Coordinates of C-alpha atoms (C1' of nucleotides) in Angstrom, one line a residue:
Chain A
M5 CA 3.4 6.1 5.1
T6 CA 2.9 4.5 8.4
L7 CA -0.5 3.9 9.9
S8 CA -1.1 6.2 12.8
Y9 CA -3.6 5.7 15.5
F10 CA -6.0 8.1 13.9
E11 CA -5.7 6.5 10.6
I12 CA -6.4 3.1 11.9
W13 CA -9.6 4.2 13.4
R14 CA -10.5 6.2 10.3
G15 CA -9.9 3.1 8.3
I16 CA -12.2 1.1 10.4
D17 CA -14.9 3.7 10.2
N18 CA -14.5 4.2 6.5
L19 CA -14.5 0.4 5.9
A20 CA -17.7 0.0 7.8
A21 CA -19.3 2.9 5.9
Q22 CA -18.1 1.4 2.6
K23 CA -19.8 -1.9 3.5
G24 CA -22.9 -0.1 4.7
L25 CA -22.4 -1.2 8.2
S26 CA -22.0 0.5 11.6
P27 CA -18.8 0.0 13.5
S28 CA -20.7 -2.3 15.7
A29 CA -22.0 -4.4 12.9
L30 CA -18.5 -4.6 11.3
A31 CA -17.1 -6.0 14.5
Q32 CA -19.8 -8.6 14.6
K33 CA -19.2 -9.5 11.0
A34 CA -15.6 -10.1 11.9
G35 CA -16.6 -12.4 14.8
L36 CA -15.6 -9.8 17.4
D37 CA -17.7 -8.3 20.2
P38 CA -20.1 -5.7 18.9
T39 CA -18.7 -3.1 21.3
S40 CA -15.1 -3.6 20.1
F41 CA -15.0 -0.5 17.9
N42 CA -17.1 1.8 20.0
K43 CA -15.8 5.3 19.9
S44 CA -15.9 5.2 23.7
K45 CA -13.3 2.5 23.7
R46 CA -10.8 4.1 21.5
E47 CA -9.2 6.0 24.5
G48 CA -8.9 4.9 28.1
P49 CA -10.1 7.0 31.0
D50 CA -6.5 8.1 31.5
G51 CA -6.4 9.3 27.9
R52 CA -4.2 6.3 26.7
K53 CA -4.9 5.6 23.1
R54 CA -6.1 2.1 22.3
W55 CA -4.6 0.6 19.2
L56 CA -5.7 -2.6 17.5
S57 CA -3.8 -5.8 17.3
M58 CA -2.8 -7.1 13.9
E59 CA -4.9 -10.2 14.7
T60 CA -8.0 -8.1 15.1
L61 CA -7.4 -6.1 12.0
N62 CA -6.7 -9.3 10.1
K63 CA -10.1 -10.7 11.2
V64 CA -11.9 -7.6 10.0
L65 CA -10.2 -7.5 6.6
A66 CA -10.7 -11.2 6.1
A67 CA -14.4 -11.0 7.0
T68 CA -15.0 -8.1 4.5
N69 CA -12.7 -9.4 1.8
T70 CA -10.6 -6.3 2.0
S71 CA -6.9 -6.2 1.3
F72 CA -4.5 -4.4 3.5
L73 CA -3.8 -1.9 0.7
D74 CA -7.5 -1.2 0.4
F75 CA -7.5 -0.6 4.1
M76 CA -4.6 1.8 3.9
M77 CA -6.5 3.8 1.2
L78 CA -9.5 4.0 3.4
A79 CA -7.3 5.0 6.4
G80 CA -5.4 7.7 4.6
D81 CA -6.6 11.2 4.2
K82 CA -4.8 11.3 0.8
I83 CA -5.4 8.8 -1.8
T84 CA -2.1 9.1 -3.7
Q85 CA 0.8 8.1 -1.6
P86 CA 4.3 7.3 -2.3
L87 CA 4.9 3.6 -2.5
S88 CA 8.3 3.5 -1.1
S89 CA 10.3 5.8 1.0
T90 CA 13.3 5.3 -1.3
G91 CA 11.5 6.5 -4.4
L92 CA 12.3 5.9 -8.1
P93 CA 15.6 7.1 -9.6
L94 CA 15.0 9.9 -12.0
I95 CA 17.2 10.5 -15.1
N96 CA 17.2 13.6 -17.2
F97 CA 17.1 12.8 -21.0
S98 CA 19.3 15.7 -21.9
D99 CA 21.9 14.9 -19.2
N100 CA 25.2 14.5 -21.1
Q101 CA 26.6 12.4 -18.3
K102 CA 23.8 9.9 -18.1
E103 CA 25.6 7.1 -19.9
N104 CA 28.0 7.0 -17.0
L105 CA 25.2 6.2 -14.6
F106 CA 24.4 2.7 -15.8
N107 CA 26.0 -0.7 -15.9
R108 CA 25.9 -3.0 -18.9
N109 CA 22.4 -4.2 -18.1
A110 CA 20.7 -0.8 -18.0
M111 CA 20.7 -1.0 -14.2
L112 CA 21.5 2.1 -12.4
D113 CA 24.6 1.8 -10.2
E114 CA 23.5 2.1 -6.7
E115 CA 26.1 4.5 -5.6
Q116 CA 25.0 7.1 -8.2
N117 CA 23.6 10.2 -6.6
V118 CA 20.6 10.9 -8.8
G119 CA 17.3 12.6 -8.2
K120 CA 14.3 10.6 -7.0
I121 CA 10.6 10.8 -7.7
D122 CA 7.9 9.2 -5.7
F123 CA 6.8 5.9 -7.2
P124 CA 3.8 6.8 -9.4
C125 CA 0.9 4.7 -8.2
F126 CA -2.7 5.0 -8.9
F127 CA -5.0 4.8 -6.0
K128 CA -7.5 7.4 -7.0
P129 CA -11.3 6.9 -6.6
G130 CA -13.1 6.6 -9.9
M131 CA -10.0 5.8 -11.9
W132 CA -10.4 3.5 -14.8
A133 CA -8.3 2.0 -17.7
L134 CA -9.0 2.3 -21.4
E135 CA -7.6 -0.3 -23.7
M136 CA -6.8 0.9 -27.2
T137 CA -8.3 -1.4 -29.8
T138 CA -7.7 0.7 -32.9
E139 CA -4.7 2.0 -34.8
T140 CA -6.2 5.4 -35.2
Y141 CA -4.0 6.8 -32.5
D142 CA -0.7 5.1 -33.4
P143 CA 2.0 5.8 -32.5
V144 CA 1.0 8.0 -29.5
Y145 CA -1.5 5.5 -28.2
P146 CA -0.7 2.3 -30.0
K147 CA -3.2 -0.5 -30.4
G148 CA -3.1 -2.7 -27.4
S149 CA -1.9 0.0 -25.0
L150 CA -3.6 0.8 -21.8
L151 CA -4.6 4.4 -20.9
L152 CA -5.1 5.2 -17.2
I153 CA -7.9 7.8 -16.9
D154 CA -8.6 9.9 -13.9
P155 CA -12.0 11.6 -13.9
Q156 CA -11.2 13.9 -11.0
T157 CA -7.9 15.5 -12.0
E158 CA -8.2 19.1 -12.9
I159 CA -7.7 19.7 -16.6
R160 CA -5.4 22.5 -17.8
R161 CA -4.3 23.6 -21.3
H162 CA -2.1 21.1 -23.0
D163 CA -3.3 18.2 -20.8
R164 CA -4.2 15.1 -22.7
I165 CA -7.8 14.2 -22.3
V166 CA -10.4 11.7 -23.3
V167 CA -13.7 13.2 -24.5
Q168 CA -16.8 11.1 -24.8
M169 CA -19.5 12.6 -27.0
E170 CA -23.2 12.1 -26.2
K171 CA -23.7 10.4 -29.5
G172 CA -20.6 9.4 -31.4
P173 CA -17.0 8.6 -30.8
M174 CA -14.7 8.9 -27.9
L175 CA -11.9 11.3 -28.8
L176 CA -8.4 11.5 -27.5
G177 CA -6.4 14.7 -27.7
E178 CA -4.7 17.7 -26.2
F179 CA -6.9 20.2 -24.5
L180 CA -6.4 23.6 -26.0
G181 CA -9.0 25.6 -24.1
K182 CA -12.7 26.2 -23.7
T183 CA -15.4 28.8 -23.7
N184 CA -18.9 28.6 -22.2
E185 CA -20.0 26.6 -25.2
I186 CA -17.0 25.2 -27.0
L187 CA -14.1 22.9 -26.1
D188 CA -11.1 23.1 -28.4
L189 CA -9.1 19.9 -28.9
K190 CA -6.1 18.8 -31.0
T191 CA -6.5 15.1 -31.6
L192 CA -3.6 12.8 -31.2
T193 CA -4.2 11.0 -34.4
T194 CA -1.5 11.3 -37.0
E195 CA -3.3 14.2 -38.6
R196 CA -3.4 16.2 -35.4
T197 CA -6.9 17.5 -36.3
L198 CA -8.2 20.6 -34.6
L199 CA -11.7 20.2 -33.3
S200 CA -14.1 22.6 -31.7
L201 CA -16.7 20.6 -29.8
K202 CA -20.0 21.9 -28.5
K203 CA -20.1 21.2 -24.8
A204 CA -23.8 20.4 -25.1
Q205 CA -22.8 17.4 -27.1
I206 CA -20.1 16.2 -24.8
A207 CA -21.0 13.6 -22.2
F208 CA -17.8 13.9 -20.3
V209 CA -14.2 14.8 -20.3
A210 CA -11.4 13.2 -18.3
R211 CA -7.7 13.4 -18.0
I212 CA -5.3 10.8 -19.3
L213 CA -2.6 10.2 -16.8
W214 CA -0.4 7.3 -18.0
V215 CA 0.0 5.1 -21.0
S216 CA 1.4 1.7 -21.2
Q217 CA 4.0 0.8 -23.9
Chain B
M28 CA -3.7 -9.6 0.4
T29 CA -4.1 -9.6 4.2
L30 CA -1.2 -9.9 6.5
S31 CA -1.2 -13.3 8.1
Y32 CA 0.6 -14.2 11.2
F33 CA 3.5 -15.8 9.3
E34 CA 3.8 -12.9 7.0
I35 CA 4.0 -10.4 9.8
W36 CA 6.9 -12.3 11.3
R37 CA 8.5 -12.8 7.9
G38 CA 8.2 -9.1 7.4
I39 CA 9.9 -8.3 10.7
D40 CA 12.8 -10.7 9.9
N41 CA 13.2 -9.4 6.3
L42 CA 13.1 -5.8 7.5
A43 CA 15.8 -6.6 10.1
A44 CA 17.9 -8.3 7.4
Q45 CA 17.4 -5.4 5.0
K46 CA 18.7 -3.0 7.6
G47 CA 21.5 -5.2 8.5
L48 CA 20.2 -5.8 12.0
S49 CA 19.2 -8.8 14.0
P50 CA 15.6 -9.1 15.2
S51 CA 16.9 -8.1 18.6
A52 CA 18.7 -5.0 17.3
L53 CA 15.6 -4.0 15.3
A54 CA 13.5 -4.2 18.4
Q55 CA 16.0 -2.1 20.3
K56 CA 16.1 0.5 17.5
A57 CA 12.3 0.8 17.8
G58 CA 12.6 1.4 21.5
L59 CA 11.3 -2.0 22.3
D60 CA 12.7 -4.7 24.6
P61 CA 15.5 -6.5 22.7
T62 CA 13.8 -9.9 23.4
S63 CA 10.5 -8.7 21.8
F64 CA 11.0 -10.4 18.5
N65 CA 12.7 -13.6 19.7
K66 CA 11.6 -16.6 17.7
S67 CA 10.9 -18.2 21.1
K68 CA 8.2 -15.6 21.8
R69 CA 6.3 -16.0 18.6
E70 CA 4.3 -18.8 20.0
G71 CA 3.2 -19.5 23.6
P72 CA 3.8 -22.8 25.4
D73 CA 0.2 -23.7 24.5
G74 CA 0.9 -23.2 20.8
R75 CA -1.1 -19.9 20.8
K76 CA 0.4 -17.6 18.1
R77 CA 1.5 -14.2 19.2
W78 CA 0.6 -11.4 16.9
L79 CA 1.9 -7.8 17.1
S80 CA -0.1 -4.8 18.0
M81 CA -0.4 -2.1 15.3
E82 CA 1.3 0.2 17.8
T83 CA 4.4 -2.0 18.0
L84 CA 4.6 -2.4 14.2
N85 CA 4.1 1.4 13.9
K86 CA 7.1 1.9 16.1
V87 CA 9.3 -0.4 14.1
L88 CA 8.4 1.1 10.8
A89 CA 8.8 4.7 12.1
A90 CA 12.2 3.8 13.6
T91 CA 13.4 2.4 10.3
N92 CA 11.8 4.9 8.0
T93 CA 9.8 2.1 6.3
S94 CA 6.4 2.5 4.8
F95 CA 3.6 0.1 5.4
L96 CA 3.7 -0.7 1.8
D97 CA 7.4 -1.5 2.0
F98 CA 6.7 -3.7 4.9
M99 CA 4.0 -5.6 3.0
M100 CA 6.5 -6.2 0.2
L101 CA 8.9 -7.6 2.7
A102 CA 6.2 -9.7 4.3
G103 CA 5.0 -11.2 1.1
D104 CA 6.7 -14.0 -0.7
K105 CA 6.4 -12.3 -4.0
I106 CA 7.7 -8.9 -5.0
T107 CA 5.0 -8.0 -7.4
Q108 CA 1.6 -8.2 -5.8
P109 CA -1.8 -7.1 -7.0
L110 CA -2.4 -3.9 -5.2
S111 CA -6.0 -4.2 -4.7
S112 CA -8.5 -7.0 -4.5
T113 CA -10.9 -5.0 -6.5
G114 CA -8.6 -4.0 -9.4
L115 CA -9.0 -1.2 -11.9
P116 CA -12.0 -1.1 -14.2
L117 CA -11.1 -1.8 -17.8
I118 CA -12.9 -0.2 -20.8
N119 CA -12.5 -1.3 -24.4
F120 CA -12.0 1.7 -26.7
S121 CA -14.0 0.1 -29.5
D122 CA -16.9 -0.9 -27.3
N123 CA -20.0 0.7 -28.8
Q124 CA -21.8 0.7 -25.5
K125 CA -19.1 2.3 -23.5
E126 CA -20.8 5.7 -23.3
N127 CA -23.6 4.0 -21.3
L128 CA -21.1 3.0 -18.6
F129 CA -20.3 6.4 -17.2
N130 CA -22.1 9.2 -15.4
R131 CA -21.7 12.9 -16.2
N132 CA -18.4 13.2 -14.4
A133 CA -16.6 10.5 -16.3
M134 CA -17.0 8.2 -13.3
L135 CA -17.9 4.6 -13.9
D136 CA -21.2 3.6 -12.4
E137 CA -20.4 1.1 -9.7
E138 CA -23.0 -1.4 -10.7
Q139 CA -21.5 -1.7 -14.2
N140 CA -20.1 -5.1 -14.7
V141 CA -16.8 -4.4 -16.6
G142 CA -13.6 -6.1 -16.8
K143 CA -10.8 -5.5 -14.3
I144 CA -7.1 -5.3 -14.4
D145 CA -4.7 -5.4 -11.6
F146 CA -3.6 -1.9 -10.5
P147 CA -0.5 -1.3 -12.5
C148 CA 2.1 -0.5 -10.0
F149 CA 5.8 -0.6 -10.2
F150 CA 7.9 -2.1 -7.7
K151 CA 10.5 -3.8 -9.7
P152 CA 14.2 -3.9 -8.8
G153 CA 16.3 -1.7 -10.9
M154 CA 13.5 0.3 -12.3
W155 CA 14.1 4.0 -13.1
A156 CA 12.4 7.0 -14.6
L157 CA 13.5 9.1 -17.6
E158 CA 12.3 12.7 -17.8
M159 CA 11.9 14.0 -21.4
T160 CA 13.6 17.4 -21.8
T161 CA 13.4 17.7 -25.5
E162 CA 10.7 18.0 -28.1
T163 CA 12.4 15.5 -30.4
Y164 CA 9.9 12.8 -29.5
D165 CA 6.7 14.9 -29.5
P166 CA 3.9 13.9 -29.5
V167 CA 4.7 10.3 -28.5
Y168 CA 6.9 11.3 -25.6
P169 CA 6.2 14.9 -25.1
K170 CA 8.7 17.3 -23.4
G171 CA 8.1 17.0 -19.6
S172 CA 6.7 13.6 -19.6
L173 CA 8.1 10.7 -17.5
L174 CA 9.1 7.4 -18.9
L175 CA 9.2 4.4 -16.6
I176 CA 12.1 2.1 -17.6
D177 CA 12.5 -1.5 -16.6
P178 CA 16.0 -2.9 -17.3
Q179 CA 14.9 -6.5 -16.6
T180 CA 11.8 -7.0 -18.7
E181 CA 12.4 -9.2 -21.7
I182 CA 12.3 -7.3 -25.0
R183 CA 10.3 -8.6 -27.9
R184 CA 9.6 -7.2 -31.4
H185 CA 7.5 -4.1 -31.4
D186 CA 8.3 -3.3 -27.8
R187 CA 9.3 0.2 -27.2
I188 CA 12.8 0.6 -25.9
V189 CA 15.4 3.0 -24.8
V190 CA 18.9 2.5 -26.3
Q191 CA 21.9 4.1 -24.9
M192 CA 24.9 4.3 -27.2
E193 CA 28.4 3.9 -25.9
K194 CA 29.3 7.3 -27.4
G195 CA 26.4 9.5 -28.4
P196 CA 22.7 9.8 -27.9
M197 CA 20.1 7.9 -26.1
L198 CA 17.5 6.7 -28.6
L199 CA 13.8 5.9 -28.1
G200 CA 12.0 3.6 -30.5
E201 CA 10.3 0.5 -31.4
F202 CA 12.4 -2.7 -31.4
L203 CA 12.2 -4.3 -34.8
G204 CA 14.6 -7.2 -34.4
K205 CA 18.3 -8.1 -34.0
T206 CA 21.0 -10.3 -35.4
N207 CA 24.3 -11.1 -33.8
E208 CA 25.7 -7.8 -34.6
I209 CA 22.9 -5.4 -35.4
L210 CA 19.8 -4.1 -33.6
D211 CA 17.0 -2.6 -35.8
L212 CA 15.0 0.2 -34.4
K213 CA 12.3 2.5 -35.6
T214 CA 12.6 5.7 -33.7
L215 CA 9.6 7.4 -32.2
T216 CA 10.5 10.8 -33.5
T217 CA 8.1 12.4 -36.0
E218 CA 10.2 11.0 -38.9
R219 CA 10.0 7.4 -37.7
T220 CA 13.6 6.9 -38.8
L221 CA 14.8 3.3 -39.3
L222 CA 18.1 2.7 -37.7
S223 CA 20.4 -0.3 -37.8
L224 CA 22.7 -0.1 -34.8
K225 CA 25.9 -2.0 -34.2
K226 CA 25.5 -3.9 -30.9
A227 CA 29.2 -3.2 -30.2
Q228 CA 28.4 0.4 -30.0
I229 CA 25.4 0.0 -27.7
A230 CA 25.9 0.4 -24.0
F231 CA 22.5 -0.9 -23.0
V232 CA 18.9 -1.5 -24.0
A233 CA 15.9 -1.4 -21.8
R234 CA 12.2 -1.6 -22.1
I235 CA 9.9 1.4 -21.7
L236 CA 6.9 0.4 -19.7
W237 CA 4.8 3.5 -19.0
V238 CA 4.6 7.1 -20.0
S239 CA 3.0 9.9 -18.1
Q240 CA 0.8 12.4 -19.9
Chain C
dT13 C1' 42.1 -19.0 24.8
dT14 C1' 39.8 -15.2 27.1
dT15 C1' 36.9 -11.4 27.1
dT16 C1' 33.2 -8.6 25.7
dG17 C1' 29.0 -7.7 23.5
dT18 C1' 25.0 -9.2 21.1
dA19 C1' 21.5 -12.6 20.2
dT20 C1' 18.3 -15.7 21.8
dA21 C1' 15.5 -18.8 25.1
dG22 C1' 12.4 -18.6 28.6
dG23 C1' 9.9 -17.3 33.0
dA24 C1' 7.5 -13.8 35.8
dT25 C1' 5.2 -9.5 35.9
dT26 C1' 3.0 -5.6 34.0
dA27 C1' 0.3 -3.2 30.6
dT28 C1' -2.9 -3.4 27.0
dT29 C1' -6.5 -5.3 24.3
dT30 C1' -10.5 -8.0 23.9
dT31 C1' -14.5 -10.1 25.7
dC32 C1' -18.4 -10.3 28.7
dC33 C1' -22.0 -7.9 30.6
dT34 C1' -25.2 -4.0 31.7
dT35 C1' -27.4 0.2 30.7
dT36 C1' -28.7 3.9 27.8
dA37 C1' -29.6 5.9 23.3
dA38 C1' -31.0 5.8 18.7
dT39 C1' -33.5 4.0 14.9
dG40 C1' -37.1 1.7 12.4
dT41 C1' -41.6 -0.6 12.2
dC42 C1' -46.3 -1.2 13.4
Chain D
dG5 C1' -46.8 6.2 21.0
dA6 C1' -45.3 1.4 21.9
dC7 C1' -42.2 -2.1 20.8
dA8 C1' -38.2 -4.4 19.0
dT9 C1' -33.7 -4.2 17.4
dT10 C1' -29.3 -2.2 16.8
dA11 C1' -25.9 1.1 18.2
dA12 C1' -23.1 2.9 21.6
dA13 C1' -21.3 4.1 26.5
dG14 C1' -19.0 2.2 30.1
dG15 C1' -17.3 -1.1 33.8
dA16 C1' -15.3 -5.6 35.2
dA17 C1' -12.9 -9.7 34.0
dA18 C1' -10.2 -12.5 30.9
dA19 C1' -6.9 -13.0 27.4
dT20 C1' -3.0 -11.4 25.0
dA21 C1' 1.1 -8.6 24.1
dA22 C1' 5.0 -6.2 26.0
dT23 C1' 8.4 -5.5 29.5
dC24 C1' 11.6 -6.9 32.9
dC25 C1' 14.8 -10.1 34.2
dT26 C1' 18.0 -14.1 34.1
dA27 C1' 20.6 -17.5 31.9
dT28 C1' 22.7 -19.6 27.9
dA29 C1' 24.5 -19.4 23.2
dC30 C1' 27.1 -17.2 19.8
dA31 C1' 30.2 -14.1 17.4
dA32 C1' 33.9 -11.0 17.2
dA33 C1' 38.0 -8.9 19.1
dA34 C1' 42.0 -8.9 21.9

DNA sequence: TTTTGTATAGGATTATTTTCCTTTAATGTC
DNA sequence: GACATTAAAGGAAAATAATCCTATACAAAA
């Protein structure tokens, strides 16, 4: 992902909005002239686009305690972006040739022509982490592991979800389905208990995306 | 992390080196004047530092198929950086008050004063992904899930690891310990089989860091 | 050693961005 | 509605970045 002209200005506008400022006030906060970010100054009379210098952007980010990465998130129209153009090598567990792909140190030989996936990275609004502090969900979610929870991802059958009851426990399990009033869940405890939960008693449901080991 | 003057120029130099180019050749590749990135032009005669415009940097990154994030990695003096100054909210599973922290949509209320962790993001040399294509390791590593493997992380007791045999299968399990000749592993199949593997028959061992759900 | 091409220093010029300034528009308070 | 303040449009001037050009240095090939 590069930062295009449009994205830069979107980032500026979104950053100002996030801080509850106008573009004019944001510029001032950064020690710049208040007219710096006027929409009227983003293109010249000849249509030539005005970019920003890295120095100017640096001043803005420093004044608002915003990292470059935060800025990129604000600038992008998609939150989840690949981290690297080169991606992450992907190995198939059932590939009978896979032992030939590695050297002695479990490092993939660079010349190997394997598939790639985008680096998984987690820049989603509202995302939070859940630290397991019980052995109830060993070995699937061992004590001490971190679960990354996304409240906004759509939930489909067989997805793993966290369910917070209005009164009572938080449950972790596999989503089996739902009706108007009931949510069916197979817990990920050792017992794999099947539960039918009344939606009226559920505070929220969210998708589990990743688990640390 | 903001991008300081020094980091920008370090990023340019490191990017050129990565692509096997001189700064001069990199500028040319980006359609800029070959003298653009001369060290002699990074400061004026009065000592005034010369920054780059976002437009120029954009041209360089586009010409070398480099993402902004890649550039930031090259610009920084550390490979692993926190990804956001604000971090990821961390919730404790056993916290009896946790249901009060969320709104109806499983989103954390912003005013809540909860702990934070660095965004877990994975930009480590040598890292690769393993896609599960068998049900042998359900429900811990369900079919279709991705395992993120780091060949360089130190392995301690109870860490989850992938073991590739010289001849034979890849095994996934919990590291129990080792002697000079033997590695003890508790597999993460349903049976939780205990294995004592001869090191001489092991091609490699690597740490499992994260699992998708 | 000579030749050729690239890399780099450095000055002058041009183009672009930022600042300064003025005016108009929008918003909030009394 | 009147007034004050901020926001935004827009022009001119100043500052900065990029380009053009020349010369020197360096590296590789013949």
